[in-house]
Short mmCIF file of C-alpha atoms and ligand atoms in Angstrom, two decimals:
data_model
loop_
_atom_site.label_atom_id
_atom_site.label_comp_id
_atom_site.label_asym_id
_atom_site.label_seq_id
_atom_site.Cartn_x
_atom_site.Cartn_y
_atom_site.Cartn_z
CA MET A 158 65.41 131.38 127.27
CA SER A 159 67.12 128.11 128.15
CA ASP A 160 70.57 129.63 128.71
CA THR A 161 69.71 131.86 131.66
CA PRO A 162 72.64 132.28 133.99
CA LYS A 163 70.76 130.12 136.50
CA ASP A 164 70.60 127.16 134.05
CA LEU A 165 74.23 127.66 133.25
CA GLU A 166 75.12 127.64 136.89
CA GLY A 167 73.23 124.41 137.40
CA LEU A 168 75.03 122.76 134.53
CA ARG A 169 78.40 123.90 135.81
CA GLN A 170 77.64 122.52 139.24
CA ARG A 171 76.71 119.22 137.63
CA ILE A 172 80.01 119.22 135.66
CA ASP A 173 81.98 119.95 138.84
CA GLN A 174 80.27 117.04 140.54
CA LEU A 175 80.99 114.74 137.59
CA ASP A 176 84.65 115.84 137.51
CA SER A 177 84.99 114.94 141.19
CA ASP A 178 83.48 111.53 140.46
CA ILE A 179 85.77 110.98 137.46
CA MET A 180 88.79 111.99 139.54
CA ARG A 181 87.88 109.61 142.34
CA LEU A 182 87.45 106.77 139.85
CA ILE A 183 90.72 107.51 138.05
CA SER A 184 92.51 107.50 141.41
CA GLU A 185 90.89 104.19 142.28
CA ARG A 186 91.99 102.83 138.91
CA ALA A 187 95.55 104.06 139.50
CA GLU A 188 95.61 102.29 142.88
CA CYS A 189 94.46 99.11 141.17
CA ALA A 190 97.17 99.34 138.51
CA ARG A 191 99.69 99.93 141.28
CA SER A 192 98.53 96.73 143.01
CA VAL A 193 98.90 94.84 139.73
CA ALA A 194 102.49 96.07 139.53
CA GLU A 195 103.15 94.97 143.14
CA THR A 196 101.73 91.53 142.43
CA LYS A 197 103.87 91.22 139.32
CA THR A 198 107.09 92.10 141.20
CA LYS A 199 106.25 89.69 144.00
CA ASP A 200 106.19 86.79 141.55
CA ASP A 201 109.13 87.98 139.51
CA PRO A 202 111.49 90.83 140.48
CA GLN A 203 112.38 91.32 136.79
CA ALA A 204 108.70 91.57 135.79
CA VAL A 205 107.77 93.83 132.89
CA PHE A 206 104.95 96.15 133.89
CA TYR A 207 103.91 97.24 130.43
CA ARG A 208 101.71 94.64 128.72
CA PRO A 209 100.99 95.44 125.05
CA GLU A 210 98.33 92.72 124.70
CA ARG A 211 96.46 93.85 127.83
CA GLU A 212 96.53 97.50 126.76
CA ALA A 213 95.15 96.56 123.33
CA GLN A 214 92.35 94.60 125.03
CA VAL A 215 91.49 97.52 127.35
CA LEU A 216 91.28 99.94 124.41
CA ARG A 217 89.25 97.58 122.22
CA ARG A 218 86.79 96.98 125.05
CA ILE A 219 86.35 100.72 125.62
CA MET A 220 85.68 101.25 121.90
CA GLU A 221 83.10 98.48 121.92
CA LEU A 222 81.35 99.74 125.05
CA ASN A 223 81.21 103.36 123.96
CA ASP A 224 77.94 104.61 122.54
CA GLY A 225 78.56 108.31 122.23
CA PRO A 226 78.31 111.22 122.13
CA LEU A 227 82.14 111.09 121.90
CA ASP A 228 83.33 108.90 119.08
CA SER A 229 85.04 105.66 120.00
CA GLU A 230 88.52 106.72 118.89
CA GLU A 231 88.30 109.86 120.95
CA MET A 232 87.18 107.87 123.99
CA ALA A 233 89.99 105.35 123.48
CA ARG A 234 92.52 108.20 123.26
CA LEU A 235 91.37 109.44 126.67
CA PHE A 236 91.78 105.97 128.13
CA ARG A 237 95.17 105.68 126.41
CA GLU A 238 96.30 108.65 128.52
CA ILE A 239 94.75 107.29 131.71
CA MET A 240 96.62 104.00 131.24
CA SER A 241 99.83 105.83 130.42
CA ALA A 242 99.57 107.88 133.62
CA CYS A 243 98.71 104.81 135.71
CA LEU A 244 101.71 102.93 134.37
CA ALA A 245 104.02 105.93 134.90
CA LEU A 246 103.10 105.90 138.57
CA GLU A 247 105.08 102.68 138.89
CA GLN A 248 107.62 103.02 136.14
CA PRO A 249 107.32 105.31 133.08
CA VAL A 250 108.03 103.48 129.84
CA LYS A 251 111.24 104.69 128.18
CA VAL A 252 111.01 104.79 124.40
CA ALA A 253 113.68 105.57 121.79
CA TYR A 254 112.40 106.88 118.46
CA LEU A 255 113.79 108.04 115.14
CA GLY A 256 114.38 111.73 115.88
CA PRO A 257 114.96 114.55 116.05
CA GLU A 258 112.20 115.92 118.26
CA GLY A 259 109.11 116.91 116.31
CA THR A 260 109.14 114.03 113.81
CA PHE A 261 106.14 111.91 112.92
CA THR A 262 107.89 109.01 114.65
CA GLN A 263 107.76 110.91 117.94
CA GLN A 264 104.07 111.55 117.33
CA ALA A 265 103.60 107.82 116.71
CA ALA A 266 105.50 106.95 119.91
CA LEU A 267 103.26 109.23 121.99
CA LYS A 268 100.14 107.99 120.26
CA HIS A 269 101.07 104.42 121.15
CA PHE A 270 102.46 104.85 124.68
CA GLY A 271 100.66 108.03 125.79
CA GLU A 272 102.12 111.33 126.93
CA SER A 273 103.48 109.96 130.23
CA ALA A 274 106.08 107.87 128.39
CA ILE A 275 109.64 109.20 128.30
CA SER A 276 110.59 109.55 124.63
CA LEU A 277 114.21 109.87 123.53
CA PRO A 278 115.21 110.96 120.00
CA MET A 279 117.86 108.93 118.11
CA ALA A 280 119.71 110.09 114.99
CA ALA A 281 119.15 106.94 112.91
CA ILE A 282 117.01 103.81 112.70
CA ASP A 283 119.86 101.45 113.62
CA GLU A 284 120.57 103.59 116.69
CA VAL A 285 117.01 102.97 117.85
CA PHE A 286 117.66 99.23 117.46
CA ARG A 287 120.97 99.46 119.32
CA GLU A 288 119.50 101.46 122.18
CA VAL A 289 116.78 98.86 122.77
CA GLU A 290 119.24 96.01 122.39
CA ALA A 291 121.57 97.58 124.97
CA GLY A 292 118.69 97.85 127.44
CA ALA A 293 119.03 101.64 127.71
CA VAL A 294 115.31 101.95 126.86
CA ASN A 295 112.33 99.58 127.06
CA TYR A 296 111.09 99.99 123.49
CA GLY A 297 111.90 101.59 120.17
CA VAL A 298 109.65 103.14 117.52
CA VAL A 299 110.62 103.11 113.84
CA PRO A 300 108.66 103.78 110.63
CA VAL A 301 108.18 100.73 108.39
CA GLU A 302 105.93 101.67 105.49
CA ASN A 303 104.04 104.57 104.01
CA SER A 304 100.83 104.13 102.05
CA THR A 305 102.03 106.45 99.26
CA GLU A 306 105.76 105.77 99.14
CA GLY A 307 106.03 102.15 100.23
CA VAL A 308 108.45 100.35 102.48
CA ILE A 309 111.24 101.91 104.56
CA ASN A 310 114.10 99.61 103.60
CA HIS A 311 116.37 100.73 106.38
CA THR A 312 113.99 99.36 108.99
CA LEU A 313 113.60 95.98 107.28
CA ASP A 314 117.36 95.67 106.84
CA SER A 315 117.94 96.47 110.53
CA PHE A 316 115.92 93.37 111.47
CA MET A 317 118.34 91.17 109.54
CA ASP A 318 121.22 92.01 111.87
CA SER A 319 119.23 92.27 115.08
CA SER A 320 117.60 89.97 117.59
CA MET A 321 114.94 92.55 118.39
CA ARG A 322 111.30 91.53 118.24
CA ILE A 323 108.20 93.38 117.16
CA CYS A 324 105.89 94.11 120.10
CA GLY A 325 103.31 96.30 118.42
CA GLU A 326 102.36 98.55 115.55
CA VAL A 327 100.81 101.97 115.23
CA VAL A 328 99.37 103.66 112.17
CA LEU A 329 99.43 107.44 111.87
CA ARG A 330 97.60 109.61 109.33
CA ILE A 331 100.30 111.84 107.90
CA HIS A 332 99.33 115.43 107.14
CA HIS A 333 101.97 117.70 105.64
CA HIS A 334 101.83 121.49 105.66
CA LEU A 335 103.83 124.18 103.92
CA LEU A 336 105.39 126.13 106.79
CA VAL A 337 107.05 129.52 107.03
CA SER A 338 108.49 131.63 109.83
CA ASP A 339 107.66 135.22 110.78
CA ASN A 340 110.68 136.37 108.73
CA THR A 341 109.75 134.55 105.54
CA ARG A 342 108.80 136.69 102.52
CA ARG A 343 105.90 134.50 101.47
CA ASP A 344 105.86 135.80 97.88
CA LYS A 345 109.59 135.13 97.50
CA VAL A 346 109.87 131.47 98.52
CA SER A 347 112.62 130.04 96.31
CA ARG A 348 113.68 127.05 98.41
CA ILE A 349 111.73 124.33 100.18
CA TYR A 350 113.25 121.96 102.72
CA SER A 351 111.87 118.56 103.63
CA HIS A 352 112.59 114.86 104.03
CA PRO A 353 112.71 112.96 100.69
CA GLN A 354 109.69 110.84 101.75
CA SER A 355 107.63 113.98 102.34
CA PHE A 356 108.66 115.50 99.00
CA ALA A 357 107.51 112.29 97.36
CA GLN A 358 104.18 112.41 99.19
CA CYS A 359 103.53 116.02 98.08
CA ARG A 360 105.01 115.86 94.58
CA LYS A 361 101.90 116.86 92.62
CA TRP A 362 101.01 119.70 94.95
CA LEU A 363 104.54 121.11 94.68
CA ASP A 364 104.55 120.80 90.88
CA ALA A 365 101.29 122.73 90.75
CA HIS A 366 102.07 125.44 93.33
CA TYR A 367 105.86 125.82 93.53
CA PRO A 368 107.25 124.49 90.25
CA GLN A 369 110.22 126.90 90.37
CA ALA A 370 111.28 126.46 94.00
CA GLU A 371 114.41 124.44 94.69
CA ARG A 372 113.57 121.29 96.68
CA VAL A 373 116.29 120.61 99.22
CA PRO A 374 116.16 117.17 100.86
CA VAL A 375 117.22 117.05 104.53
CA SER A 376 117.42 114.30 107.15
CA SER A 377 114.01 114.92 108.76
CA ASN A 378 110.96 117.16 108.63
CA ALA A 379 111.89 118.62 111.97
CA GLU A 380 115.32 119.57 110.58
CA ALA A 381 113.54 121.24 107.64
CA ALA A 382 111.43 123.26 110.07
CA ARG A 383 114.49 124.27 112.05
CA LEU A 384 116.33 125.54 108.94
CA VAL A 385 113.44 127.77 107.89
CA LYS A 386 113.77 129.84 111.06
CA THR A 387 116.94 131.47 109.76
CA GLU A 388 116.20 132.04 106.04
CA TRP A 389 113.75 134.65 104.72
CA HIS A 390 113.26 133.00 101.31
CA SER A 391 112.70 129.41 102.49
CA ALA A 392 109.74 127.26 103.50
CA ALA A 393 109.50 123.72 104.90
CA ILE A 394 107.19 120.79 104.45
CA ALA A 395 106.53 119.16 107.82
CA GLY A 396 103.81 118.13 110.23
CA ASP A 397 102.10 119.75 113.20
CA MET A 398 104.62 118.69 115.83
CA ALA A 399 107.53 120.27 113.97
CA ALA A 400 105.48 123.41 113.25
CA LYS A 401 104.68 123.81 116.94
CA LEU A 402 108.22 123.04 118.09
CA TYR A 403 109.73 125.75 115.86
CA GLY A 404 106.83 128.23 115.99
CA LEU A 405 106.13 128.15 112.26
CA THR A 406 102.93 129.17 110.46
CA ARG A 407 101.02 127.01 107.99
CA VAL A 408 100.71 128.69 104.59
CA ALA A 409 98.98 125.67 103.07
CA GLU A 410 97.52 122.76 105.01
CA LYS A 411 97.26 119.06 104.21
CA ILE A 412 99.21 119.28 100.99
CA GLU A 413 99.83 115.51 100.69
CA ASP A 414 98.73 114.21 97.27
CA ARG A 415 96.67 111.40 98.76
CA PRO A 416 94.15 112.24 101.47
CA ASP A 417 94.57 108.80 103.09
CA ASN A 418 98.37 109.16 103.35
CA SER A 419 99.41 107.10 106.40
CA THR A 420 102.57 105.63 107.85
CA ARG A 421 102.85 102.42 109.84
CA PHE A 422 105.38 102.30 112.67
CA LEU A 423 106.69 99.30 114.57
CA ILE A 424 107.27 99.01 118.29
CA ILE A 425 110.43 96.99 118.86
CA GLY A 426 111.51 95.39 122.12
CA ASN A 427 112.84 92.15 123.55
CA GLN A 428 109.60 90.70 124.78
CA ASP A 429 107.38 87.95 123.37
CA VAL A 430 103.87 89.34 123.48
CA PRO A 431 101.06 86.88 124.40
CA MET A 432 97.82 86.68 122.36
CA SER A 433 95.47 89.66 122.55
CA GLY A 434 92.68 88.14 120.46
CA ASP A 435 93.38 90.17 117.30
CA ASP A 436 97.01 89.77 116.35
CA LYS A 437 99.48 89.85 113.53
CA THR A 438 102.75 87.98 113.02
CA SER A 439 105.86 89.14 111.13
CA ILE A 440 108.47 86.75 109.80
CA VAL A 441 111.56 86.97 107.62
CA VAL A 442 112.39 84.01 105.41
CA ALA A 443 115.34 83.14 103.18
CA MET A 444 114.53 80.62 100.42
CA ARG A 445 116.96 78.53 98.41
CA ASN A 446 117.42 80.05 94.98
CA GLN A 447 115.42 77.56 92.91
CA PRO A 448 112.35 77.57 90.64
CA GLY A 449 109.05 77.70 92.48
CA ALA A 450 110.63 78.88 95.76
CA LEU A 451 108.12 81.68 96.34
CA HIS A 452 105.21 79.41 95.51
CA ASP A 453 106.50 76.78 97.97
CA LEU A 454 106.79 79.42 100.62
CA LEU A 455 103.28 80.82 100.19
CA GLU A 456 101.41 77.57 99.59
CA PRO A 457 101.03 76.59 103.30
CA PHE A 458 99.48 80.01 104.07
CA HIS A 459 96.94 79.48 101.36
CA ARG A 460 96.15 75.92 102.49
CA HIS A 461 95.65 76.96 106.13
CA GLN A 462 93.67 80.03 104.99
CA ILE A 463 95.92 82.52 106.66
CA ASP A 464 95.46 86.07 105.55
CA LEU A 465 98.72 87.68 104.32
CA THR A 466 98.81 91.41 104.94
CA ARG A 467 102.19 92.22 103.42
CA LEU A 468 104.99 90.67 101.42
CA GLU A 469 108.28 92.48 100.78
CA THR A 470 111.41 91.27 99.06
CA ARG A 471 114.86 92.49 100.07
CA PRO A 472 118.28 91.49 98.77
CA SER A 473 119.92 89.06 101.18
CA ARG A 474 123.17 90.09 102.86
CA SER A 475 124.76 86.80 101.78
CA GLY A 476 125.45 86.22 98.08
CA VAL A 477 124.50 88.27 95.04
CA TRP A 478 120.93 87.83 93.75
CA ASN A 479 119.71 86.04 96.83
CA TYR A 480 116.58 87.41 98.40
CA VAL A 481 114.75 87.32 101.69
CA PHE A 482 111.03 87.77 102.13
CA PHE A 483 109.36 89.78 104.87
CA ILE A 484 105.87 88.45 105.44
CA ASP A 485 103.10 89.80 107.70
CA PHE A 486 99.96 87.79 108.31
CA ARG A 487 96.92 87.74 110.58
CA GLY A 488 97.11 85.50 113.66
CA HIS A 489 99.42 84.81 116.61
CA ARG A 490 102.25 82.26 116.67
CA ASP A 491 100.60 80.49 119.65
CA GLU A 492 97.47 79.71 117.59
CA PRO A 493 97.66 76.07 116.41
CA ARG A 494 96.89 77.04 112.80
CA VAL A 495 99.72 79.57 112.74
CA ALA A 496 102.13 77.23 114.56
CA ALA A 497 101.41 74.56 111.91
CA VAL A 498 102.20 76.95 109.04
CA LEU A 499 105.39 78.11 110.71
CA GLU A 500 106.52 74.51 111.09
CA GLU A 501 105.94 73.84 107.39
CA VAL A 502 107.70 77.03 106.34
CA GLN A 503 110.63 76.12 108.58
CA VAL A 504 111.10 72.87 106.64
CA ARG A 505 110.92 74.56 103.22
CA ALA A 506 113.04 77.62 104.00
CA ALA A 507 116.80 78.00 104.20
CA GLU A 508 116.19 80.26 107.19
CA LEU A 509 113.16 81.45 109.13
CA LYS A 510 113.07 84.13 111.80
CA VAL A 511 109.84 85.07 113.59
CA LEU A 512 110.13 88.79 114.26
CA GLY A 513 107.12 88.73 116.56
CA SER A 514 103.42 88.29 117.12
CA PHE A 515 101.74 91.45 118.34
CA PRO A 516 98.32 93.13 118.71
CA MET A 517 96.89 94.80 115.61
CA GLY A 518 97.16 98.60 115.99
CA VAL A 519 94.06 99.81 117.88
CA LEU A 520 94.23 103.60 117.71
C1 ISJ B 872 97.70 97.19 135.15
C2 ISJ B 872 98.49 96.48 134.35
O1 ISJ B 872 99.73 96.95 133.91
C3 ISJ B 872 99.87 97.97 132.96
C4 ISJ B 872 98.82 99.00 133.04
C5 ISJ B 872 97.61 98.82 132.41
C6 ISJ B 872 96.41 99.68 132.71
O2 ISJ B 872 96.56 100.73 133.30
O3 ISJ B 872 95.30 99.25 132.38
C7 ISJ B 872 97.50 97.81 131.43
C8 ISJ B 872 98.56 97.02 131.06
C9 ISJ B 872 99.91 97.28 131.58
O4 ISJ B 872 100.62 98.06 130.65
C10 ISJ B 872 98.08 95.11 133.91
O5 ISJ B 872 98.92 94.35 133.47
O6 ISJ B 872 96.86 94.84 134.02
#
């Protein structure tokens, strides 16, 4: 038998030894990060400790180096937490997110900054913008698009009135569950609470399984979960964080219509992020209302072979039937090729605002 207690004991001793080694190395790493912070403050008392481009490079390198048995994403998640803890030793990052507590946006914030970040819930997207603008927090996290339901207009519109820049992005797989409380009569569910986006993402499943139940839209999934606690005939559609926060049970898991259902979130701040080696740029452009305007706008991207990743149109705030275009493309504004395109677009556009160049989401 290979699993004799003696073998087991040997293995456990080996694990204890390895844990001591890992701990010593993590402490050494933390000391190093602390020295980096000291060096930064020496040069500039206002220095920002958190460096999105450096963190992206650290995580990408770990994923490249890793050859199992843990998969690379899992390994990167562990390093995400190590970095988060190292940074918190000097100054924990303060992050405002679209709340309340338990929303997918909070999950996205923690995925991006790690569990040592201080995350503060805000009641609305523009409040997240205002909080960052006022300097009350270092960064904000807001949803921008969902793979099933499309763009979150409120976020795009907030950029029109704000000087905030995009410092990063994070993509989260969104799994919805049908949740009930201990008091719920599961066979008598006549009302389901959720956020309109979540209803839309689970429409077919609901039509098939709860065609008669009243669907009541509320301001967030977490709010839906909270309401269920007090009603015996109600259920909620929400994610794991909300379920855990309110102690609800999953009656049906992963009920989203599309298995690849994901949401992209933006990290907003007031920092220009240097190149990380794999970056994206977001701009917003107003064109004069004339024939061929969109073609004129896109032509330089095509000529310089720049890969567009997204194009959204929103009504402009000035004048009826005027539009602005939100464009995302691969590359950083400091790359000569990208700088050349931006210069050309500037000439052709009535208005151009670069919302930011930032590292492609790693995790
Ligand atoms: C240590 C640094 O500062 C912070 C901590 C990092 C880390 O722990 O690896 C990485 C980037 C910064 O957010 C640095 O700039 O290298």
